[in-house]
CSV table of C-alpha atoms in Angstrom, one decimal:
chain,number,residue,atom,x,y,z
A,5,GLN,CA,-16.5,-1.2,-11.4
A,6,VAL,CA,-13.2,0.6,-11.6
A,7,GLN,CA,-11.4,2.0,-14.6
A,8,LEU,CA,-7.6,2.3,-14.6
A,9,VAL,CA,-5.5,4.5,-16.8
A,10,GLU,CA,-1.7,4.3,-16.7
A,11,SER,CA,0.8,6.9,-17.7
A,12,GLY,CA,4.5,7.7,-17.3
A,13,GLY,CA,6.3,5.0,-19.2
A,14,GLY,CA,9.1,5.7,-21.6
A,15,LEU,CA,12.7,5.1,-22.6
A,16,VAL,CA,15.5,5.5,-20.1
A,17,GLN,CA,19.1,4.6,-19.7
A,18,ALA,CA,20.1,2.0,-17.1
A,19,GLY,CA,20.4,3.7,-13.7
A,20,GLY,CA,17.7,6.2,-14.6
A,21,SER,CA,14.3,6.8,-13.0
A,22,LEU,CA,10.6,6.9,-14.1
A,23,ARG,CA,7.4,7.4,-12.2
A,24,LEU,CA,4.3,5.6,-13.3
A,25,SER,CA,0.8,6.9,-12.5
A,26,CYS,CA,-2.5,5.1,-12.5
A,27,ALA,CA,-5.6,7.2,-12.4
A,28,ALA,CA,-8.5,5.1,-11.0
A,29,SER,CA,-12.2,5.9,-11.4
A,30,ALA,CA,-14.6,4.4,-9.0
A,31,ARG,CA,-17.2,5.5,-6.5
A,32,THR,CA,-14.8,4.5,-3.8
A,33,LEU,CA,-11.4,2.9,-3.9
A,34,SER,CA,-11.7,1.7,-0.3
A,35,ASP,CA,-13.1,-1.5,-1.6
A,36,TYR,CA,-10.1,-2.3,-3.7
A,37,ASN,CA,-6.5,-3.4,-3.3
A,38,MET,CA,-4.3,-2.2,-6.1
A,39,GLY,CA,-0.9,-3.0,-7.6
A,40,TRP,CA,1.4,-3.2,-10.5
A,41,PHE,CA,2.3,-6.1,-12.8
A,42,ARG,CA,4.6,-6.2,-15.7
A,43,GLN,CA,5.0,-8.4,-18.7
A,44,ALA,CA,8.2,-8.7,-20.7
A,45,PRO,CA,8.2,-10.1,-24.3
A,46,GLY,CA,7.6,-13.8,-24.3
A,47,LYS,CA,7.1,-13.9,-20.5
A,48,GLU,CA,4.1,-14.2,-18.2
A,49,HIS,CA,2.7,-11.4,-16.1
A,50,GLU,CA,4.9,-10.8,-13.1
A,51,PHE,CA,3.8,-9.2,-9.8
A,52,VAL,CA,5.8,-6.0,-9.1
A,53,ALA,CA,4.2,-4.3,-6.1
A,54,GLY,CA,0.9,-3.9,-4.4
A,55,ILE,CA,-0.7,-1.8,-1.7
A,56,GLU,CA,-3.8,-2.3,0.4
A,57,TRP,CA,-5.9,0.8,0.0
A,58,ILE,CA,-7.1,1.0,3.6
A,59,SER,CA,-4.2,-0.2,5.6
A,60,SER,CA,-1.4,1.0,3.2
A,61,ARG,CA,0.4,-2.3,3.7
A,62,ILE,CA,2.9,-2.8,0.9
A,63,TYR,CA,4.0,-5.9,-0.9
A,64,SER,CA,6.8,-6.0,-3.5
A,65,ARG,CA,8.9,-8.6,-5.3
A,66,ASP,CA,12.4,-9.0,-4.1
A,67,SER,CA,14.1,-7.9,-7.3
A,68,VAL,CA,12.6,-4.4,-7.0
A,69,LYS,CA,12.9,-3.8,-3.2
A,70,GLY,CA,15.0,-0.8,-2.5
A,71,ARG,CA,14.5,0.5,-6.1
A,72,PHE,CA,10.8,0.7,-6.7
A,73,THR,CA,8.3,2.4,-4.4
A,74,ILE,CA,4.5,2.1,-4.6
A,75,SER,CA,2.3,4.8,-3.2
A,76,LYS,CA,-1.2,6.2,-3.4
A,77,ASP,CA,-2.9,9.6,-3.3
A,78,ILE,CA,-6.3,9.0,-1.9
A,79,ALA,CA,-7.5,12.5,-2.7
A,80,LYS,CA,-6.6,12.0,-6.4
A,81,ASN,CA,-7.5,8.3,-6.6
A,82,THR,CA,-4.1,7.7,-8.1
A,83,LEU,CA,-1.6,4.9,-7.6
A,84,TYR,CA,2.1,5.5,-8.3
A,85,LEU,CA,5.2,3.4,-8.9
A,86,GLN,CA,8.4,5.3,-8.5
A,87,MET,CA,11.2,3.4,-10.2
A,88,THR,CA,14.8,4.2,-9.6
A,89,ASP,CA,18.1,2.6,-10.6
A,90,LEU,CA,16.3,0.9,-13.5
A,91,LYS,CA,17.9,-2.1,-15.1
A,92,PRO,CA,17.5,-3.5,-18.6
A,93,GLU,CA,15.7,-6.5,-17.1
A,94,ASP,CA,13.0,-4.1,-15.9
A,95,THR,CA,12.0,-3.6,-19.5
A,96,ALA,CA,8.3,-4.6,-19.8
A,97,VAL,CA,4.8,-3.3,-20.2
A,98,TYR,CA,3.6,-2.3,-16.8
A,99,TYR,CA,0.0,-2.7,-15.8
A,100,CYS,CA,-2.0,-1.2,-13.0
A,101,VAL,CA,-4.4,-3.7,-11.4
A,102,ALA,CA,-7.2,-3.7,-8.9
A,103,ARG,CA,-9.3,-6.3,-7.1
A,104,THR,CA,-11.8,-6.4,-4.3
A,105,GLY,CA,-10.3,-9.4,-2.5
A,106,VAL,CA,-7.2,-9.7,-0.4
A,107,MET,CA,-3.9,-8.7,-1.9
A,108,SER,CA,-2.6,-11.4,-4.3
A,109,GLN,CA,0.6,-11.9,-6.3
A,110,SER,CA,-1.3,-13.9,-8.9
A,111,SER,CA,-2.4,-12.1,-12.1
A,112,ASN,CA,-5.4,-14.4,-12.3
A,113,ALA,CA,-6.8,-12.8,-9.1
A,114,TYR,CA,-7.2,-9.4,-10.6
A,115,ASP,CA,-10.5,-8.3,-12.1
A,116,TYR,CA,-9.4,-4.9,-13.4
A,117,TRP,CA,-6.5,-4.0,-15.6
A,118,GLY,CA,-5.3,-0.8,-17.2
A,119,GLN,CA,-4.2,-0.7,-20.8
A,120,GLY,CA,-0.5,-0.9,-19.9
A,121,THR,CA,2.5,1.5,-20.3
A,122,GLN,CA,5.8,0.5,-21.9
A,123,VAL,CA,9.0,0.9,-19.9
A,124,THR,CA,12.2,0.4,-21.9
A,125,VAL,CA,15.6,0.5,-20.2
A,126,LEU,CA,18.6,0.7,-22.4
A,127,PRO,CA,21.9,-0.8,-21.3
């Protein structure tokens, strides 16, 4: 079992930056691969970025490459998403996710979800 709590969302002008954090509680996160999804109003969940906890291999969608950086702090059991050069189309609720299987870009594959944090980017 793992519990995920996100923080760091907010309102920002286009071109601005935000850092999302996800505090994870589990006996050990080495059994999990973690990532971020987002959901804009009226749309389905969309994979943003993921990281394998042991190998640190990173996956990200093309539209955020060069702007978003996923990272982890093993000592703090915390996952981060540093977002720069934000665009209005990045507006969504961002969710931290975890699963025990291989990394996946399908929302259906993830067993554990945080409550979500709203990111709003103004034009």
